[in-house]
mmCIF file of C-alpha atoms in Angstrom:
data_model
loop_
_atom_site.group_PDB
_atom_site.id
_atom_site.type_symbol
_atom_site.label_atom_id
_atom_site.label_comp_id
_atom_site.label_asym_id
_atom_site.label_seq_id
_atom_site.Cartn_x
_atom_site.Cartn_y
_atom_site.Cartn_z
ATOM 1 C CA MET V 27 -4.558 -15.282 -165.524
ATOM 2 C CA THR V 28 -4.333 -18.377 -168.504
ATOM 3 C CA LEU V 29 -7.589 -20.551 -169.286
ATOM 4 C CA PRO V 30 -6.569 -24.213 -169.340
ATOM 5 C CA ALA V 31 -6.229 -25.588 -172.784
ATOM 6 C CA PHE V 32 -10.204 -27.318 -172.712
ATOM 7 C CA GLU V 33 -11.464 -23.751 -172.323
ATOM 8 C CA ALA V 34 -9.480 -21.670 -174.505
ATOM 9 C CA ASP V 35 -10.048 -24.230 -177.109
ATOM 10 C CA ALA V 36 -13.689 -23.155 -176.859
ATOM 11 C CA ALA V 37 -13.455 -20.057 -175.845
ATOM 12 C CA ALA V 38 -11.670 -19.817 -180.329
ATOM 13 C CA ARG V 39 -14.463 -21.951 -181.191
ATOM 14 C CA PRO V 40 -17.023 -20.132 -183.446
ATOM 15 C CA PRO V 41 -20.623 -20.368 -181.748
ATOM 16 C CA ARG V 42 -23.676 -22.532 -183.251
ATOM 17 C CA ILE V 43 -25.351 -19.935 -184.954
ATOM 18 C CA GLY V 44 -29.361 -20.132 -185.063
ATOM 19 C CA LEU V 45 -29.524 -18.873 -188.301
ATOM 20 C CA LEU V 46 -27.268 -21.504 -189.948
ATOM 21 C CA ASP V 47 -30.071 -23.268 -188.520
ATOM 22 C CA THR V 48 -33.048 -21.874 -189.291
ATOM 23 C CA ALA V 49 -31.876 -22.022 -192.559
ATOM 24 C CA ARG V 50 -31.361 -25.874 -192.888
ATOM 25 C CA GLY V 51 -34.443 -26.210 -191.771
ATOM 26 C CA ALA V 52 -36.031 -24.512 -193.631
ATOM 27 C CA ALA V 53 -34.570 -26.714 -197.185
ATOM 28 C CA LEU V 54 -35.233 -29.344 -194.891
ATOM 29 C CA ILE V 55 -39.051 -28.307 -195.923
ATOM 30 C CA ALA V 56 -39.037 -26.999 -199.449
ATOM 31 C CA MET V 57 -36.843 -30.601 -200.066
ATOM 32 C CA ALA V 58 -39.903 -32.832 -198.145
ATOM 33 C CA SER V 59 -42.217 -30.299 -199.944
ATOM 34 C CA TYR V 60 -40.362 -30.684 -203.503
ATOM 35 C CA HIS V 61 -40.219 -34.649 -202.874
ATOM 36 C CA PHE V 62 -44.119 -34.958 -202.382
ATOM 37 C CA SER V 63 -45.038 -33.498 -205.481
ATOM 38 C CA TRP V 64 -42.647 -36.328 -206.814
ATOM 39 C CA ASP V 65 -44.510 -38.893 -204.767
ATOM 40 C CA MET V 66 -48.037 -37.551 -206.451
ATOM 41 C CA GLU V 67 -46.366 -37.984 -209.534
ATOM 42 C CA PHE V 68 -44.944 -41.768 -209.166
ATOM 43 C CA MET V 69 -48.547 -42.117 -207.693
ATOM 44 C CA GLY V 70 -50.341 -41.268 -210.985
ATOM 45 C CA TYR V 71 -51.928 -37.651 -209.703
ATOM 46 C CA LEU V 72 -49.707 -35.562 -211.723
ATOM 47 C CA ALA V 73 -48.269 -35.472 -215.097
ATOM 48 C CA PRO V 74 -45.234 -38.130 -215.817
ATOM 49 C CA GLY V 75 -42.331 -35.728 -216.356
ATOM 50 C CA THR V 76 -43.901 -32.743 -213.474
ATOM 51 C CA ALA V 77 -41.529 -32.811 -211.170
ATOM 52 C CA GLU V 78 -38.629 -32.398 -213.858
ATOM 53 C CA THR V 79 -39.467 -30.138 -215.442
ATOM 54 C CA GLY V 80 -40.718 -25.505 -215.599
ATOM 55 C CA TRP V 81 -40.671 -24.460 -212.036
ATOM 56 C CA LEU V 82 -40.333 -27.407 -210.117
ATOM 57 C CA LYS V 83 -36.864 -28.169 -211.802
ATOM 58 C CA ILE V 84 -35.675 -24.811 -210.818
ATOM 59 C CA TYR V 85 -37.324 -25.330 -207.136
ATOM 60 C CA ALA V 86 -35.682 -29.284 -206.418
ATOM 61 C CA ARG V 87 -32.030 -26.803 -208.053
ATOM 62 C CA ALA V 88 -32.293 -24.185 -205.967
ATOM 63 C CA ILE V 89 -32.890 -26.484 -202.585
ATOM 64 C CA ALA V 90 -30.006 -28.215 -203.207
ATOM 65 C CA THR V 91 -27.961 -25.688 -203.688
ATOM 66 C CA THR V 92 -29.038 -24.367 -200.397
ATOM 67 C CA PHE V 93 -28.077 -27.177 -199.044
ATOM 68 C CA LEU V 94 -24.856 -27.587 -200.224
ATOM 69 C CA PHE V 95 -24.228 -23.914 -199.337
ATOM 70 C CA ILE V 96 -25.102 -24.088 -195.708
ATOM 71 C CA VAL V 97 -22.737 -27.712 -196.177
ATOM 72 C CA GLY V 98 -19.741 -25.474 -197.025
ATOM 73 C CA ILE V 99 -20.432 -23.033 -194.165
ATOM 74 C CA SER V 100 -21.060 -25.597 -191.644
ATOM 75 C CA LEU V 101 -18.146 -27.796 -192.556
ATOM 76 C CA VAL V 102 -15.427 -24.345 -192.023
ATOM 77 C CA LEU V 103 -16.956 -23.197 -189.138
ATOM 78 C CA SER V 104 -16.972 -27.335 -187.244
ATOM 79 C CA SER V 105 -13.436 -27.512 -188.030
ATOM 80 C CA LYS V 106 -12.077 -24.344 -186.091
ATOM 81 C CA PRO V 107 -9.749 -23.451 -184.581
ATOM 82 C CA GLU V 108 -9.059 -27.455 -185.867
ATOM 83 C CA VAL V 109 -10.494 -30.127 -186.539
ATOM 84 C CA ARG V 110 -11.789 -32.052 -184.497
ATOM 85 C CA TRP V 111 -11.383 -35.669 -186.118
ATOM 86 C CA PRO V 112 -13.511 -38.062 -183.405
ATOM 87 C CA SER V 113 -16.227 -35.939 -184.626
ATOM 88 C CA PHE V 114 -15.647 -35.222 -187.981
ATOM 89 C CA TRP V 115 -15.349 -38.786 -188.879
ATOM 90 C CA LYS V 116 -18.498 -39.656 -187.251
ATOM 91 C CA ARG V 117 -20.275 -37.310 -188.864
ATOM 92 C CA PHE V 118 -18.225 -38.532 -192.073
ATOM 93 C CA GLY V 119 -19.651 -42.083 -191.331
ATOM 94 C CA MET V 120 -22.893 -41.586 -190.728
ATOM 95 C CA ILE V 121 -23.554 -39.711 -194.233
ATOM 96 C CA ALA V 122 -21.709 -41.918 -196.598
ATOM 97 C CA ALA V 123 -23.184 -45.427 -194.315
ATOM 98 C CA ALA V 124 -26.827 -43.126 -195.542
ATOM 99 C CA ALA V 125 -26.125 -42.506 -199.161
ATOM 100 C CA ALA V 126 -25.142 -46.552 -198.660
ATOM 101 C CA VAL V 127 -28.419 -47.722 -198.050
ATOM 102 C CA ILE V 128 -30.393 -45.126 -200.235
ATOM 103 C CA SER V 129 -28.176 -46.870 -202.962
ATOM 104 C CA ILE V 130 -29.171 -50.688 -201.797
ATOM 105 C CA ALA V 131 -32.923 -49.614 -201.666
ATOM 106 C CA THR V 132 -33.527 -47.797 -204.622
ATOM 107 C CA ARG V 133 -31.885 -50.202 -206.469
ATOM 108 C CA ILE V 134 -33.684 -52.889 -205.073
ATOM 109 C CA ALA V 135 -36.968 -51.477 -205.201
ATOM 110 C CA MET V 136 -36.543 -48.791 -208.415
ATOM 111 C CA PRO V 137 -33.639 -50.457 -210.642
ATOM 112 C CA GLU V 138 -34.129 -48.758 -213.888
ATOM 113 C CA THR V 139 -33.554 -45.129 -212.155
ATOM 114 C CA TRP V 140 -31.474 -45.804 -208.483
ATOM 115 C CA ILE V 141 -29.531 -43.997 -207.077
ATOM 116 C CA TYR V 142 -26.061 -44.197 -207.296
ATOM 117 C CA PHE V 143 -24.703 -40.497 -206.569
ATOM 118 C CA GLY V 144 -27.212 -39.024 -204.787
ATOM 119 C CA ILE V 145 -27.463 -35.292 -202.628
ATOM 120 C CA LEU V 146 -25.655 -37.553 -199.691
ATOM 121 C CA HIS V 147 -23.778 -39.209 -201.804
ATOM 122 C CA CYS V 148 -22.555 -35.267 -203.326
ATOM 123 C CA ILE V 149 -22.050 -34.091 -199.309
ATOM 124 C CA ALA V 150 -19.828 -37.143 -198.459
ATOM 125 C CA VAL V 151 -17.521 -36.593 -201.026
ATOM 126 C CA LEU V 152 -17.620 -33.145 -200.754
ATOM 127 C CA THR V 153 -17.091 -33.372 -197.481
ATOM 128 C CA LEU V 154 -14.073 -35.206 -197.887
ATOM 129 C CA ILE V 155 -12.395 -32.738 -200.595
ATOM 130 C CA GLY V 156 -13.613 -29.451 -198.559
ATOM 131 C CA ILE V 157 -11.405 -30.370 -195.116
ATOM 132 C CA VAL V 158 -8.735 -30.489 -197.189
ATOM 133 C CA PHE V 159 -8.404 -27.453 -198.473
ATOM 134 C CA ILE V 160 -9.789 -26.161 -194.937
ATOM 135 C CA ARG V 161 -6.014 -26.740 -194.055
ATOM 136 C CA LEU V 162 -4.980 -24.738 -196.741
ATOM 137 C CA PRO V 163 -4.069 -21.265 -197.730
ATOM 138 C CA LEU V 164 -7.794 -19.452 -197.893
ATOM 139 C CA ALA V 165 -6.443 -18.196 -201.876
ATOM 140 C CA ALA V 166 -6.566 -22.283 -202.736
ATOM 141 C CA THR V 167 -10.361 -22.146 -202.118
ATOM 142 C CA LEU V 168 -11.141 -18.813 -203.872
ATOM 143 C CA ILE V 169 -8.995 -20.078 -206.226
ATOM 144 C CA VAL V 170 -11.111 -23.294 -206.874
ATOM 145 C CA THR V 171 -14.872 -21.441 -206.516
ATOM 146 C CA THR V 172 -14.020 -18.769 -209.050
ATOM 147 C CA ALA V 173 -13.211 -21.354 -211.550
ATOM 148 C CA LEU V 174 -16.011 -23.322 -210.856
ATOM 149 C CA LEU V 175 -18.140 -20.759 -210.870
ATOM 150 C CA THR V 176 -16.302 -19.569 -214.265
ATOM 151 C CA ALA V 177 -17.213 -23.437 -215.419
ATOM 152 C CA TRP V 178 -20.846 -23.036 -214.880
ATOM 153 C CA LEU V 179 -21.184 -20.236 -216.795
ATOM 154 C CA ILE V 180 -19.693 -21.625 -219.409
ATOM 155 C CA ASP V 181 -21.342 -24.670 -219.568
ATOM 156 C CA ASN V 182 -25.107 -23.335 -219.211
ATOM 157 C CA PHE V 183 -23.926 -19.183 -221.005
ATOM 158 C CA GLY V 184 -21.066 -19.806 -223.009
ATOM 159 C CA THR V 185 -20.637 -23.611 -225.160
ATOM 160 C CA PRO V 186 -22.966 -26.009 -223.651
ATOM 161 C CA GLY V 187 -21.049 -28.940 -223.825
ATOM 162 C CA LEU V 188 -17.801 -27.712 -224.549
ATOM 163 C CA LEU V 189 -16.616 -29.462 -220.964
ATOM 164 C CA ARG V 190 -19.016 -32.608 -221.258
ATOM 165 C CA SER V 191 -17.840 -36.141 -223.210
ATOM 166 C CA SER V 192 -19.369 -39.283 -223.528
ATOM 167 C CA PHE V 193 -16.553 -41.049 -222.002
ATOM 168 C CA PHE V 194 -17.764 -39.841 -218.492
ATOM 169 C CA ASP V 195 -21.547 -41.371 -219.487
ATOM 170 C CA PRO V 196 -20.758 -44.591 -217.311
ATOM 171 C CA LYS V 197 -22.183 -44.588 -213.755
ATOM 172 C CA TYR V 198 -18.412 -45.134 -212.475
ATOM 173 C CA LEU V 199 -17.903 -42.087 -213.832
ATOM 174 C CA ALA V 200 -20.943 -39.878 -214.145
ATOM 175 C CA TRP V 201 -20.237 -38.593 -210.623
ATOM 176 C CA ILE V 202 -17.718 -36.695 -211.635
ATOM 177 C CA GLY V 203 -20.548 -34.539 -213.547
ATOM 178 C CA LEU V 204 -19.145 -34.201 -217.148
ATOM 179 C CA ALA V 205 -21.417 -37.117 -218.588
ATOM 180 C CA VAL V 206 -22.663 -35.907 -221.660
ATOM 181 C CA MET V 207 -26.189 -38.841 -220.850
ATOM 182 C CA PRO V 208 -25.635 -40.170 -217.690
ATOM 183 C CA ASP V 209 -27.561 -42.881 -216.909
ATOM 184 C CA ARG V 210 -31.320 -41.979 -215.306
ATOM 185 C CA SER V 211 -31.085 -41.624 -211.807
ATOM 186 C CA ASN V 212 -34.086 -40.597 -209.289
ATOM 187 C CA ASP V 213 -31.477 -37.997 -207.503
ATOM 188 C CA TYR V 214 -28.819 -36.989 -209.776
ATOM 189 C CA VAL V 215 -26.482 -34.466 -208.329
ATOM 190 C CA PRO V 216 -22.732 -35.056 -209.948
ATOM 191 C CA LEU V 217 -19.355 -32.921 -208.086
ATOM 192 C CA PHE V 218 -19.978 -30.732 -211.334
ATOM 193 C CA PRO V 219 -21.606 -28.776 -211.052
ATOM 194 C CA TRP V 220 -22.268 -29.084 -207.078
ATOM 195 C CA ALA V 221 -19.357 -28.324 -206.540
ATOM 196 C CA THR V 222 -19.766 -24.802 -206.908
ATOM 197 C CA PRO V 223 -22.339 -23.665 -204.094
ATOM 198 C CA PHE V 224 -20.419 -26.313 -201.537
ATOM 199 C CA PHE V 225 -17.575 -24.328 -202.726
ATOM 200 C CA ALA V 226 -18.742 -20.813 -202.541
ATOM 201 C CA GLY V 227 -20.030 -21.649 -199.056
ATOM 202 C CA LEU V 228 -16.325 -22.591 -197.740
ATOM 203 C CA SER V 229 -14.913 -19.314 -199.245
ATOM 204 C CA ILE V 230 -17.723 -17.592 -197.659
ATOM 205 C CA ALA V 231 -17.652 -19.183 -194.030
ATOM 206 C CA SER V 232 -13.397 -19.037 -194.044
ATOM 207 C CA ILE V 233 -13.796 -15.123 -194.946
ATOM 208 C CA ALA V 234 -16.599 -14.339 -192.202
ATOM 209 C CA ILE V 235 -14.083 -16.174 -189.406
ATOM 210 C CA ARG V 236 -11.850 -13.749 -190.226
ATOM 211 C CA THR V 237 -14.309 -11.109 -188.404
ATOM 212 C CA ARG V 238 -16.977 -10.917 -185.394
ATOM 213 C CA LEU V 239 -20.011 -11.765 -188.075
ATOM 214 C CA PRO V 240 -20.446 -15.747 -186.718
ATOM 215 C CA HIS V 241 -21.131 -14.406 -183.180
ATOM 216 C CA ARG V 242 -22.996 -10.965 -184.093
ATOM 217 C CA LEU V 243 -25.235 -13.464 -186.457
ATOM 218 C CA ALA V 244 -25.120 -16.083 -183.191
ATOM 219 C CA ALA V 245 -26.503 -13.328 -180.935
ATOM 220 C CA LEU V 246 -29.104 -13.008 -183.198
ATOM 221 C CA GLY V 247 -31.066 -15.979 -180.762
ATOM 222 C CA THR V 248 -32.931 -17.523 -183.677
ATOM 223 C CA GLY V 249 -31.984 -20.897 -181.862
ATOM 224 C CA SER V 250 -35.237 -21.491 -180.272
ATOM 225 C CA TRP V 251 -37.085 -21.406 -183.878
ATOM 226 C CA TRP V 252 -38.791 -24.768 -183.935
ATOM 227 C CA PRO V 253 -36.961 -24.563 -188.349
ATOM 228 C CA ALA V 254 -33.889 -24.404 -186.018
ATOM 229 C CA ARG V 255 -34.233 -27.383 -184.216
ATOM 230 C CA LEU V 256 -35.417 -28.725 -187.151
ATOM 231 C CA GLY V 257 -32.329 -27.880 -189.107
ATOM 232 C CA ARG V 258 -30.155 -29.680 -185.915
ATOM 233 C CA HIS V 259 -31.543 -33.523 -187.063
ATOM 234 C CA SER V 260 -31.406 -32.917 -190.793
ATOM 235 C CA LEU V 261 -29.995 -36.521 -191.776
ATOM 236 C CA ALA V 262 -32.080 -38.009 -189.347
ATOM 237 C CA PHE V 263 -35.335 -35.793 -191.466
ATOM 238 C CA TYR V 264 -33.517 -36.823 -194.737
ATOM 239 C CA LEU V 265 -33.977 -40.621 -194.154
ATOM 240 C CA ILE V 266 -37.387 -40.372 -192.377
ATOM 241 C CA HIS V 267 -39.269 -38.278 -194.453
ATOM 242 C CA GLN V 268 -39.537 -39.881 -197.578
ATOM 243 C CA PRO V 269 -40.826 -43.241 -196.434
ATOM 244 C CA VAL V 270 -43.345 -41.408 -194.682
ATOM 245 C CA LEU V 271 -44.396 -39.149 -197.175
ATOM 246 C CA ILE V 272 -45.026 -41.683 -200.109
ATOM 247 C CA ALA V 273 -47.146 -43.988 -197.639
ATOM 248 C CA ILE V 274 -49.564 -40.817 -197.674
ATOM 249 C CA ALA V 275 -49.296 -40.432 -201.218
ATOM 250 C CA TYR V 276 -50.164 -44.234 -201.124
ATOM 251 C CA GLY V 277 -52.701 -44.703 -199.248
ATOM 252 C CA LEU V 278 -54.435 -41.083 -201.472
ATOM 253 C CA SER V 279 -54.326 -42.955 -204.265
ATOM 254 C CA LEU V 280 -55.877 -46.200 -202.223
ATOM 255 C CA LEU V 281 -59.308 -43.843 -201.133
ATOM 256 C CA VAL V 282 -59.312 -41.396 -204.260
ATOM 257 C CA PRO V 283 -57.428 -42.949 -207.456
ATOM 258 C CA PRO V 284 -55.712 -40.833 -209.817
ATOM 259 C CA PRO V 285 -57.348 -40.085 -213.132
ATOM 260 C CA GLN V 286 -55.585 -42.350 -216.169
ATOM 261 C CA PRO V 287 -53.183 -39.162 -217.848
ATOM 262 C CA ASP V 288 -53.490 -38.742 -221.637
ATOM 263 C CA PRO V 289 -50.977 -40.874 -223.611
ATOM 264 C CA ALA V 290 -49.830 -37.854 -225.470
ATOM 265 C CA GLU V 291 -49.347 -35.727 -222.649
ATOM 266 C CA THR V 292 -47.424 -38.572 -220.626
ATOM 267 C CA TYR V 293 -45.036 -39.455 -223.674
ATOM 268 C CA LEU V 294 -44.644 -35.918 -224.131
ATOM 269 C CA LYS V 295 -43.473 -35.001 -220.423
ATOM 270 C CA GLN V 296 -41.257 -38.179 -220.184
ATOM 271 C CA CYS V 297 -39.796 -37.186 -223.521
ATOM 272 C CA ASN V 298 -39.002 -33.711 -222.645
ATOM 273 C CA SER V 299 -37.963 -34.146 -219.170
ATOM 274 C CA ALA V 300 -35.408 -36.668 -221.063
ATOM 275 C CA CYS V 301 -34.850 -34.848 -223.893
ATOM 276 C CA VAL V 302 -33.940 -31.167 -221.743
ATOM 277 C CA MET V 303 -30.318 -32.771 -219.779
ATOM 278 C CA GLN V 304 -28.715 -32.683 -223.291
ATOM 279 C CA GLN V 305 -30.663 -30.153 -225.307
ATOM 280 C CA GLY V 306 -32.194 -26.552 -225.735
ATOM 281 C CA GLU V 307 -36.065 -26.700 -224.443
ATOM 282 C CA ALA V 308 -37.547 -25.435 -227.577
ATOM 283 C CA LEU V 309 -35.463 -27.539 -229.535
ATOM 284 C CA CYS V 310 -36.348 -30.918 -226.916
ATOM 285 C CA GLN V 311 -40.950 -29.946 -227.762
ATOM 286 C CA SER V 312 -40.198 -30.247 -231.236
ATOM 287 C CA PHE V 313 -38.567 -33.029 -231.680
ATOM 288 C CA CYS V 314 -41.111 -35.465 -229.180
ATOM 289 C CA GLN V 315 -43.563 -33.682 -230.657
ATOM 290 C CA CYS V 316 -42.533 -35.374 -233.690
ATOM 291 C CA THR V 317 -41.819 -38.695 -232.641
ATOM 292 C CA LEU V 318 -44.903 -38.461 -230.972
ATOM 293 C CA SER V 319 -46.540 -37.781 -234.216
ATOM 294 C CA LYS V 320 -44.716 -40.444 -236.443
ATOM 295 C CA LEU V 321 -44.442 -42.806 -233.120
ATOM 296 C CA GLN V 322 -48.938 -42.527 -233.459
ATOM 297 C CA ALA V 323 -49.317 -43.061 -236.655
ATOM 298 C CA GLN V 324 -47.184 -46.155 -237.058
ATOM 299 C CA SER V 325 -49.456 -47.556 -233.866
ATOM 300 C CA LEU V 326 -46.448 -47.431 -231.657
ATOM 301 C CA LEU V 327 -47.168 -45.374 -229.013
ATOM 302 C CA THR V 328 -49.374 -47.884 -226.665
ATOM 303 C CA GLN V 329 -46.843 -50.699 -226.992
ATOM 304 C CA LEU V 330 -43.711 -47.980 -225.979
ATOM 305 C CA GLN V 331 -45.584 -46.739 -223.039
ATOM 306 C CA ALA V 332 -46.111 -50.383 -221.988
ATOM 307 C CA ASN V 333 -42.775 -51.335 -223.161
ATOM 308 C CA GLN V 334 -43.181 -54.314 -225.498
ATOM 309 C CA ILE V 335 -40.792 -52.302 -227.317
ATOM 310 C CA ASP V 336 -37.173 -52.325 -226.500
ATOM 311 C CA VAL V 337 -36.068 -48.873 -227.510
ATOM 312 C CA GLN V 338 -32.845 -48.575 -227.829
ATOM 313 C CA ASN V 339 -32.283 -51.758 -230.546
ATOM 314 C CA ASP V 340 -35.939 -51.687 -232.371
ATOM 315 C CA GLU V 341 -35.385 -50.412 -236.219
ATOM 316 C CA ARG V 342 -38.855 -48.532 -236.216
ATOM 317 C CA VAL V 343 -37.793 -46.635 -232.845
ATOM 318 C CA GLN V 344 -34.750 -45.542 -234.021
ATOM 319 C CA THR V 345 -35.508 -45.414 -237.506
ATOM 320 C CA ILE V 346 -38.795 -42.230 -236.152
ATOM 321 C CA ALA V 347 -35.583 -40.542 -233.847
ATOM 322 C CA GLY V 348 -33.030 -40.483 -236.942
ATOM 323 C CA GLU V 349 -36.383 -38.349 -239.044
ATOM 324 C CA CYS V 350 -36.940 -36.664 -236.212
ATOM 325 C CA SER V 351 -33.636 -35.290 -235.703
ATOM 326 C CA ALA V 352 -33.039 -34.296 -238.964
ATOM 327 C CA GLU V 353 -35.829 -32.186 -239.256
ATOM 328 C CA VAL V 354 -35.439 -29.847 -236.380
ATOM 329 C CA GLU V 355 -32.047 -29.365 -236.613
#
């Protein structure tokens, strides 16, 4: 007896994997906890730069890596045995629209550090790239995954800066991920290196789909867990959680005002946070301590922190930066 076409198609589709939804839900919870630390920093309870340095920086990168890895897996599972284009374009449109809303909102609220290419922007672009590779032989995906991983290893453990150029610094090119000094943003997730976990997810899922692994994982029966239910509504959670968390942090600041930060500690945190993106951490600490001492000696620190000095054009600040760069090299 032959199944009707729609029943045969349904039978060939990979089952929904509750464990994957649970992992996505856990990543959402972790993301919310990290964002709340950012909110507490924004309100003054944590020193500036806290959420962008140390273990919190590693935590944030682990969360983003997990999300993009899961996005790659989910794209494969939702596109087998063939791409369901109406569903694909609907999902892509929702992600792209949400990314645009975030860019517009942050451009108005935080014009100096607005989100011009955050994680939703990255997911939207990678989704378009990934759907092409799903239709190509598996070898093509494996080659790109290997190339991306190799490039990441070179950039982090080989010759830092080898793959980068100041040509990519402007916002309209910084999203590629090869910039030396991209404009600061509250959420900057460029294609490189973040396409690496996405393509790893594509590769692993494409291999697994050739086995019964998805069916075995689906049989674990974790779909009723509350993190799994949360994971099935990831986009809605992403859009809603941050306004709620920042409202909580703001309410707390009215009840228990944050302590006044130490100006020198604040400067060192901000300086190290900006510097580490381009140089080694030890070198940055020496450079920032040097500039702090010289700014204090010339009574410029208070003016700098009050935004009364144009850092890019002030000759005194440029001279201090040049002297400290020469001293730490």
